[in-house]
Coordinates of C-alpha atoms and ligand atoms in Angstrom, one line a residue:
V82 CA -18.8 11.2 -19.2
G83 CA -15.4 13.1 -18.9
A84 CA -12.7 12.3 -16.3
Q85 CA -14.1 14.3 -13.7
G86 CA -17.8 12.6 -13.9
D87 CA -19.3 15.7 -15.7
G88 CA -21.9 14.9 -19.2
I89 CA -20.0 16.0 -22.0
A90 CA -22.1 17.5 -24.9
P91 CA -20.7 18.5 -28.4
Y92 CA -21.5 22.3 -28.4
E93 CA -21.0 24.9 -31.2
G94 CA -18.0 23.5 -32.1
G95 CA -16.6 22.6 -28.6
H96 CA -17.7 21.1 -25.8
A97 CA -20.1 21.7 -23.2
Y98 CA -19.2 19.9 -19.7
I99 CA -22.6 19.5 -17.3
P100 CA -22.3 17.9 -14.1
F101 CA -25.0 15.2 -13.1
T102 CA -25.8 14.3 -16.9
A103 CA -26.0 10.8 -18.3
P104 CA -25.5 9.7 -21.9
G105 CA -28.7 10.1 -23.8
D106 CA -30.1 12.4 -21.5
V107 CA -31.6 15.5 -23.3
I108 CA -31.6 18.5 -21.0
E109 CA -31.8 22.0 -20.3
A110 CA -28.7 24.0 -18.9
Q111 CA -27.4 27.2 -18.1
L112 CA -24.3 27.8 -19.8
V113 CA -21.0 29.7 -19.4
K114 CA -18.6 29.8 -21.5
T115 CA -14.9 29.0 -20.1
G116 CA -12.8 29.1 -22.8
P117 CA -12.5 29.3 -26.5
A118 CA -14.4 26.2 -27.3
A119 CA -15.7 25.1 -24.0
W120 CA -18.6 25.6 -21.6
R121 CA -19.4 24.9 -17.8
G122 CA -23.2 24.0 -17.5
E123 CA -25.7 23.7 -14.4
L124 CA -28.2 21.1 -14.9
L125 CA -31.6 22.8 -15.2
D126 CA -34.0 20.3 -16.8
I127 CA -34.1 16.6 -17.8
V128 CA -36.5 16.7 -20.8
S129 CA -36.4 13.3 -21.4
E130 CA -33.7 10.4 -19.5
G131 CA -31.0 8.7 -21.4
D132 CA -30.7 4.7 -21.2
A133 CA -27.6 5.4 -19.1
R134 CA -29.3 6.9 -16.4
K135 CA -30.9 5.4 -13.3
S136 CA -32.5 7.0 -9.8
P137 CA -29.6 8.3 -7.7
A138 CA -29.7 6.3 -4.0
C139 CA -29.1 9.4 -1.9
R140 CA -31.8 12.6 -1.6
H141 CA -28.5 14.5 -1.6
F142 CA -27.0 13.5 -4.9
G143 CA -26.9 16.7 -7.1
S144 CA -25.8 19.1 -4.6
C145 CA -23.3 17.4 -2.4
G146 CA -20.1 17.3 -4.1
G147 CA -19.2 13.7 -2.8
C148 CA -20.3 11.6 -5.6
S149 CA -20.9 12.4 -8.9
L150 CA -22.1 9.3 -10.5
Q151 CA -25.2 7.9 -8.6
H152 CA -27.0 8.9 -11.8
L153 CA -25.6 6.0 -14.1
S154 CA -27.0 2.7 -14.6
N155 CA -24.5 0.0 -13.2
N156 CA -23.6 -1.3 -16.4
Y157 CA -22.7 2.4 -17.6
Y158 CA -20.8 3.0 -14.4
A159 CA -18.9 -0.1 -14.4
R160 CA -17.7 0.7 -18.1
W161 CA -16.8 4.4 -17.4
T162 CA -14.6 3.3 -14.7
R163 CA -12.7 0.8 -16.9
Q164 CA -12.3 3.6 -19.6
R165 CA -11.4 6.4 -17.2
I166 CA -7.9 4.1 -16.9
E167 CA -7.9 3.3 -20.3
T168 CA -8.1 7.0 -21.4
A169 CA -5.7 7.9 -19.0
L170 CA -3.0 5.5 -20.4
S171 CA -4.1 6.3 -24.0
H172 CA -2.9 9.8 -23.2
Q173 CA 0.3 8.3 -22.1
G174 CA 0.6 6.2 -26.0
I175 CA 0.0 3.2 -23.5
S176 CA -2.5 1.0 -25.4
G177 CA -3.4 -3.0 -25.3
I178 CA -2.7 -3.5 -21.6
N179 CA -4.5 -6.4 -19.9
I180 CA -7.1 -4.5 -17.5
K181 CA -8.6 -7.0 -15.7
S182 CA -12.0 -7.1 -13.9
M183 CA -13.1 -4.2 -11.6
I184 CA -13.4 -5.2 -8.1
S185 CA -15.8 -2.6 -6.5
S186 CA -16.7 -2.0 -2.9
P187 CA -20.6 -2.1 -1.9
A188 CA -22.5 0.6 -0.7
G189 CA -22.4 1.4 2.9
C190 CA -18.8 0.3 3.8
R191 CA -16.6 3.5 3.2
R192 CA -14.9 3.4 6.6
R193 CA -13.2 6.9 6.2
L194 CA -15.1 10.3 5.7
D195 CA -13.9 13.9 5.8
I196 CA -16.6 16.0 7.1
K197 CA -16.7 20.0 6.7
S198 CA -19.0 22.3 9.0
L199 CA -20.2 26.1 9.4
R200 CA -22.0 28.0 11.4
T201 CA -24.4 30.4 9.6
G202 CA -26.3 32.3 12.3
N203 CA -28.4 29.8 14.1
E204 CA -27.8 27.2 12.0
V205 CA -24.8 24.8 11.6
L206 CA -23.9 23.1 8.1
L207 CA -22.7 19.6 8.2
G208 CA -21.9 17.5 5.2
F209 CA -19.4 17.6 2.0
H210 CA -18.2 20.7 -0.5
A211 CA -20.6 21.2 -3.0
R212 CA -19.2 20.1 -6.5
K213 CA -16.2 22.3 -7.7
T214 CA -16.9 24.9 -4.5
K215 CA -16.2 25.3 -1.1
D216 CA -19.9 25.4 -0.2
I217 CA -21.0 23.1 2.2
V218 CA -24.0 21.1 1.7
D219 CA -25.7 20.1 4.6
I220 CA -26.4 16.1 4.8
T221 CA -28.2 13.9 6.8
E222 CA -27.6 10.6 5.2
C223 CA -24.7 9.1 3.1
P224 CA -25.5 5.7 1.5
V225 CA -21.6 5.3 0.7
A226 CA -20.4 5.4 4.4
A227 CA -20.6 2.8 7.2
S228 CA -23.6 2.8 9.3
E229 CA -21.4 3.9 12.5
L230 CA -20.0 7.3 10.9
V231 CA -23.6 8.2 9.4
A232 CA -24.9 7.8 13.3
L233 CA -22.3 10.8 14.2
F234 CA -23.6 13.3 11.8
E235 CA -26.2 14.8 14.3
P236 CA -24.3 14.3 17.6
L237 CA -21.2 16.0 15.6
R238 CA -23.5 18.9 14.5
A239 CA -24.9 19.6 18.0
I240 CA -21.0 19.7 19.1
F241 CA -19.9 22.2 16.3
K242 CA -23.2 24.1 17.7
S243 CA -21.4 24.8 20.9
V244 CA -18.2 25.4 19.6
L245 CA -18.3 27.7 16.3
H246 CA -18.8 31.3 16.3
K247 CA -21.0 33.0 13.2
K248 CA -19.0 32.0 10.0
Q249 CA -16.7 29.6 11.8
G250 CA -16.0 26.5 10.2
A251 CA -14.8 23.3 11.6
S252 CA -13.7 19.7 10.1
A253 CA -14.1 16.0 11.6
R254 CA -12.3 12.9 9.9
L255 CA -14.0 10.0 11.2
T256 CA -12.2 6.5 10.6
V257 CA -14.1 3.3 11.8
C258 CA -11.4 1.1 13.6
D259 CA -11.5 -2.9 14.5
N260 CA -12.9 -1.7 18.1
G261 CA -14.6 1.5 17.4
V262 CA -14.8 4.9 15.9
S263 CA -11.8 7.2 15.9
V264 CA -12.4 11.0 15.6
L265 CA -10.1 13.9 14.6
L266 CA -12.1 17.2 14.8
G267 CA -10.3 20.4 13.1
L268 CA -11.2 23.2 15.5
P269 CA -11.1 26.9 15.1
R270 CA -9.7 27.7 18.7
E271 CA -8.3 26.2 21.7
P272 CA -11.4 24.7 23.6
D273 CA -11.9 26.1 27.1
L274 CA -12.4 23.8 30.4
A275 CA -16.3 23.5 29.9
L276 CA -15.8 22.9 26.2
R277 CA -13.1 20.3 27.1
E278 CA -15.6 18.8 29.5
S279 CA -18.3 18.4 26.8
L280 CA -15.8 16.6 24.4
A281 CA -14.9 14.4 26.7
T282 CA -18.5 13.5 27.4
F283 CA -19.2 13.3 23.7
A284 CA -16.1 10.7 23.3
H285 CA -18.1 8.7 26.3
T286 CA -21.6 8.7 25.2
H287 CA -20.7 7.8 21.7
D288 CA -18.5 5.1 22.9
L289 CA -15.7 6.2 20.5
A290 CA -12.6 4.3 20.4
A291 CA -10.0 7.7 20.3
F292 CA -11.2 11.1 20.1
A293 CA -8.5 13.8 19.3
I294 CA -8.9 17.9 18.3
D295 CA -6.5 19.7 16.1
V296 CA -6.1 23.5 16.4
D297 CA -3.6 25.4 14.1
G298 CA -2.2 21.8 13.2
F299 CA -1.2 20.8 16.6
T300 CA -3.2 17.5 17.5
E301 CA -4.1 16.8 21.1
P302 CA -5.7 13.6 21.9
M303 CA -9.1 14.6 24.0
A304 CA -9.9 10.8 24.8
E305 CA -8.5 7.5 24.3
R306 CA -11.1 5.0 25.6
R307 CA -9.7 1.9 23.6
V308 CA -6.3 2.0 21.7
P309 CA -7.9 2.3 17.8
T310 CA -6.8 -0.6 16.2
V311 CA -6.8 -1.4 12.5
T312 CA -5.9 -5.3 11.2
L313 CA -3.4 -5.1 8.1
G314 CA -2.6 -8.5 7.0
N315 CA -3.7 -10.3 10.1
I316 CA -1.5 -7.4 12.3
G317 CA -3.3 -5.2 14.8
V318 CA -1.8 -1.6 14.1
K319 CA -2.3 1.5 16.4
L320 CA -4.2 3.8 14.3
P321 CA -2.9 7.6 14.8
A322 CA -5.3 10.5 14.8
G323 CA -6.1 11.2 11.5
A324 CA -3.9 8.4 9.6
F325 CA -4.5 7.3 6.4
I326 CA -6.3 3.6 5.9
Q327 CA -7.5 2.3 2.7
A328 CA -11.2 3.9 2.3
T329 CA -13.0 0.5 2.5
K330 CA -12.0 -2.8 4.0
E331 CA -13.0 -4.8 0.8
G332 CA -10.9 -2.3 -1.2
E333 CA -7.8 -2.5 0.7
E334 CA -8.3 -6.7 0.5
A335 CA -8.4 -6.0 -2.9
L336 CA -5.4 -3.8 -3.4
Q337 CA -3.4 -6.6 -0.9
A338 CA -4.3 -9.4 -2.8
A339 CA -2.9 -8.0 -6.1
V340 CA 0.2 -6.6 -4.3
T341 CA 1.0 -9.7 -2.9
A342 CA 0.2 -11.9 -6.0
A343 CA 2.5 -9.6 -8.1
V344 CA 5.5 -9.9 -5.5
A345 CA 5.3 -13.8 -5.0
G346 CA 8.6 -15.7 -5.3
A347 CA 10.6 -12.0 -4.3
D348 CA 12.9 -12.5 -1.6
S349 CA 12.9 -8.5 -0.6
V350 CA 10.9 -6.1 -1.1
V351 CA 10.8 -2.0 -0.8
D352 CA 7.4 -0.7 0.2
L353 CA 7.5 3.0 -0.6
F354 CA 4.9 5.7 0.6
C355 CA 3.9 2.5 2.9
G356 CA 2.0 4.2 5.5
L357 CA 0.6 2.1 8.4
G358 CA 1.8 -1.2 6.6
T359 CA -1.6 -2.0 4.5
F360 CA 0.8 -4.1 2.0
A361 CA 3.9 -4.3 4.0
F362 CA 2.1 -6.6 6.7
A363 CA 0.4 -8.4 3.8
M364 CA 3.4 -9.3 2.0
A365 CA 5.7 -10.2 5.1
K366 CA 3.7 -13.1 5.3
Q367 CA 6.1 -14.5 2.5
V368 CA 8.8 -12.1 1.8
K369 CA 11.2 -9.7 3.7
V370 CA 10.0 -5.9 3.5
H371 CA 11.8 -2.6 4.1
A372 CA 8.9 0.2 4.4
V373 CA 9.6 3.8 3.8
E374 CA 7.0 6.4 4.9
G375 CA 7.4 10.4 5.3
D376 CA 5.1 10.8 8.2
K377 CA 6.5 9.9 11.4
A378 CA 3.7 8.8 13.9
M379 CA 2.4 6.0 11.1
L380 CA 5.6 4.6 10.8
D381 CA 6.5 4.4 14.2
A382 CA 2.8 2.6 14.6
L383 CA 4.0 0.3 11.8
K384 CA 6.9 -0.6 13.3
D385 CA 5.4 -1.0 16.7
G386 CA 2.8 -3.5 15.4
A387 CA 5.7 -5.3 13.5
N388 CA 7.6 -5.4 17.0
H389 CA 4.7 -7.1 18.2
A390 CA 3.8 -9.7 15.1
G391 CA 4.5 -12.8 15.3
G392 CA 5.0 -15.2 12.3
L393 CA 6.5 -12.7 9.5
K394 CA 9.5 -12.2 7.7
P395 CA 11.7 -9.7 8.9
I396 CA 10.2 -5.8 8.1
S397 CA 12.7 -3.2 8.4
T398 CA 11.6 0.8 8.2
E399 CA 12.8 4.1 7.0
H400 CA 11.5 7.6 7.8
R401 CA 12.0 9.3 4.4
D402 CA 10.9 12.1 2.4
L403 CA 10.7 10.4 -0.6
F404 CA 10.0 13.5 -2.9
R405 CA 13.1 15.3 -1.7
R406 CA 15.0 12.2 -1.1
P407 CA 13.8 9.7 -3.7
L408 CA 15.6 6.0 -2.9
L409 CA 18.9 6.1 -5.3
V410 CA 19.5 3.4 -8.0
E411 CA 22.2 1.7 -5.8
E412 CA 19.5 1.1 -3.0
L413 CA 16.8 0.0 -5.3
D414 CA 19.2 -2.4 -6.8
T415 CA 19.5 -4.4 -3.8
Y416 CA 15.8 -5.4 -3.8
D417 CA 13.9 -8.1 -6.2
A418 CA 10.7 -5.8 -6.1
V419 CA 9.5 -1.9 -5.6
V420 CA 5.8 -1.2 -4.6
F421 CA 5.0 2.6 -4.6
D422 CA 1.4 3.4 -3.3
P423 CA 2.3 7.4 -3.8
P424 CA -0.5 10.5 -3.1
R425 CA -2.6 11.8 -5.9
A426 CA 0.3 13.6 -7.3
G427 CA 2.1 10.2 -8.4
A428 CA 5.7 9.7 -7.7
K429 CA 7.4 11.4 -10.8
D430 CA 11.1 11.8 -9.2
Q431 CA 11.3 8.5 -7.4
V432 CA 9.6 6.6 -10.2
A433 CA 12.7 8.5 -12.2
V434 CA 14.9 7.2 -10.7
L435 CA 13.6 3.8 -10.6
A436 CA 13.3 3.7 -14.6
A437 CA 17.1 4.1 -14.4
S438 CA 17.1 0.7 -11.8
K439 CA 17.9 -2.8 -12.6
V440 CA 15.2 -4.1 -9.9
P441 CA 13.2 -6.7 -11.8
L442 CA 9.5 -5.9 -10.6
V443 CA 7.6 -2.7 -9.9
V444 CA 4.3 -2.8 -8.4
G445 CA 2.3 0.8 -8.9
V446 CA -0.8 1.4 -6.3
S447 CA -2.5 4.5 -7.1
C448 CA -5.4 6.6 -6.5
N449 CA -5.0 8.9 -9.8
P450 CA -5.1 7.0 -13.2
N451 CA -3.8 10.1 -14.9
T452 CA -0.6 10.5 -12.3
F453 CA -0.2 6.7 -12.5
G454 CA 0.0 7.2 -16.9
R455 CA 2.5 9.6 -16.7
D456 CA 4.4 7.2 -14.1
A457 CA 4.0 4.6 -16.4
R458 CA 5.3 6.2 -19.0
T459 CA 8.5 6.9 -17.7
L460 CA 8.8 3.4 -16.4
I461 CA 8.0 2.1 -19.7
D462 CA 10.8 4.9 -21.3
G463 CA 13.3 3.3 -19.0
G464 CA 12.7 -0.1 -20.4
Y465 CA 9.8 -1.8 -18.1
E466 CA 6.9 -3.4 -19.9
L467 CA 3.2 -3.0 -18.1
I468 CA 2.1 -6.2 -17.8
S469 CA -1.2 -6.1 -15.9
I470 CA -3.7 -3.5 -14.2
Q471 CA -5.9 -4.5 -11.5
P472 CA -8.9 -1.6 -11.0
V473 CA -10.5 -1.4 -7.7
D474 CA -13.2 0.8 -6.9
Q475 CA -13.3 2.1 -3.4
F476 CA -15.3 5.3 -3.5
L477 CA -18.5 3.8 -5.2
W478 CA -20.3 6.7 -7.3
S479 CA -17.3 9.0 -7.0
H480 CA -15.1 9.8 -10.3
H481 CA -11.8 8.2 -8.1
V482 CA -10.6 4.9 -9.2
E483 CA -7.8 2.7 -7.6
L484 CA -5.5 0.3 -9.6
V485 CA -2.6 -1.6 -8.9
G486 CA -0.2 -1.9 -12.0
V487 CA 2.6 -4.6 -12.3
F488 CA 5.9 -3.6 -14.2
R489 CA 8.2 -6.2 -15.4
R490 CA 11.9 -5.2 -16.6
A491 CA 11.8 -6.2 -20.5
Ligands
LIG50 C1 -2.1 6.7 -0.5 S1 -1.3 6.5 0.9 C2 -0.6 4.7 0.8 C3 -0.4 4.5 2.3 C4 -0.4 3.1 2.8 N1 0.6 2.3 0.7 C5 -1.4 2.5 2.7 O1 -2.3 1.7 1.5 O2 -2.0 2.4 3.5 C6 0.4 7.8 0.4 C7 1.5 7.4 2.0 O3 2.7 8.2 1.3 C8 2.7 9.3 2.3 N2 3.6 10.2 1.7 C9 3.3 11.4 1.4 N3 4.2 11.9 0.9 C10 5.0 11.5 1.0 C11 6.8 12.1 0.9 N4 7.1 13.2 0.8 N5 7.4 10.8 1.5 C12 7.4 9.8 2.2 N6 5.9 9.4 2.1 C13 4.6 10.3 1.5 C14 1.8 9.3 3.3 O4 2.0 9.8 4.5 C15 0.9 8.1 3.0 O5 1.1 7.4 4.1

């Protein structure tokens, strides 16, 4: 099973990549040649099941692209997630690292979903994209998601039915906060008065904490019935519409624990790509933190949370585009430790500067082992040693794995 979750079979001197297949399966597939020695396959039939296969938990598995690995036995799945990290590191010539046991989030606790919708004639499809296409797979259940979010699927379908014209699409970002669900709808047009009224009623009927719409990139609040709040390291922080938080509370706590343990003993830490302060608030119980982030609304929410927090070490903030203006060596060298948690693309330019710094401790949090491997290579070439990796699986049954890597200057 490859990095994208496809089963890989040797075929005619090359490889065939076939989604939803498990080691040991004997299958029939329709193959399409995609390269000199590569084929893509569509699974037509399972002739006999391999030992690594189990029954998937969801009726939509196999068509919905949200999950790719529900068909793998628990043992094989656990081994695969670990190997996913080992392979990404080995592609960069990194091996022999202390990779700790995976900390996994159970089913039913994903607290953030991005849902797509499309009107086709009389019907409204609502769900996730099919694997590697933009087709929307209509879903009625989602075993990985929190029940509060699944309960909104049907009401959202009804809302989209009243909003969308034929072939129009929309989206919904749903986030479970401490005090209710926050919903951000991406709509294809400005709502008229009647629609605004039904959207306000929708927020009320479903007791949403907050409800906003986004049309052409402009976000407009529709209803804020309670200030949507997430607790980060005991501090309540307002969630701006659609803002990032870690996908599960369990995953967040595992990542926080690994990061705070790594920086124990430091006096001052800079938290790069800090978001709402997932790590800043957890670390500030013991250490002074400078938090840097490119999204102004998130940074303002962090600042507000810090201003109202008691019993923490000082947290300072900086609004900065770290892709265009990474912190300079002189700036980095004023800290005992650097934490960075970039988007999936990684932090190539920032890490290149870090590699030239004298910072004794660097902690990399990543949702993409491939870009983490690349960035780890740069740090190692700059004289850092990769001490340990804590893998965290908060995207159950998907091919996404998170990790915390701890580097020390040799
Ligand atoms: C994976 S999230 C991590 C957020 C936070 N550390 C957490 O755990 O909640 C990545 C963060 O990087 C921020 N980001 C993306 N591109 C950026 C850039 N060019 N400069 C600064 N921050 C950026 C995003 O807004 C987001 O908050």
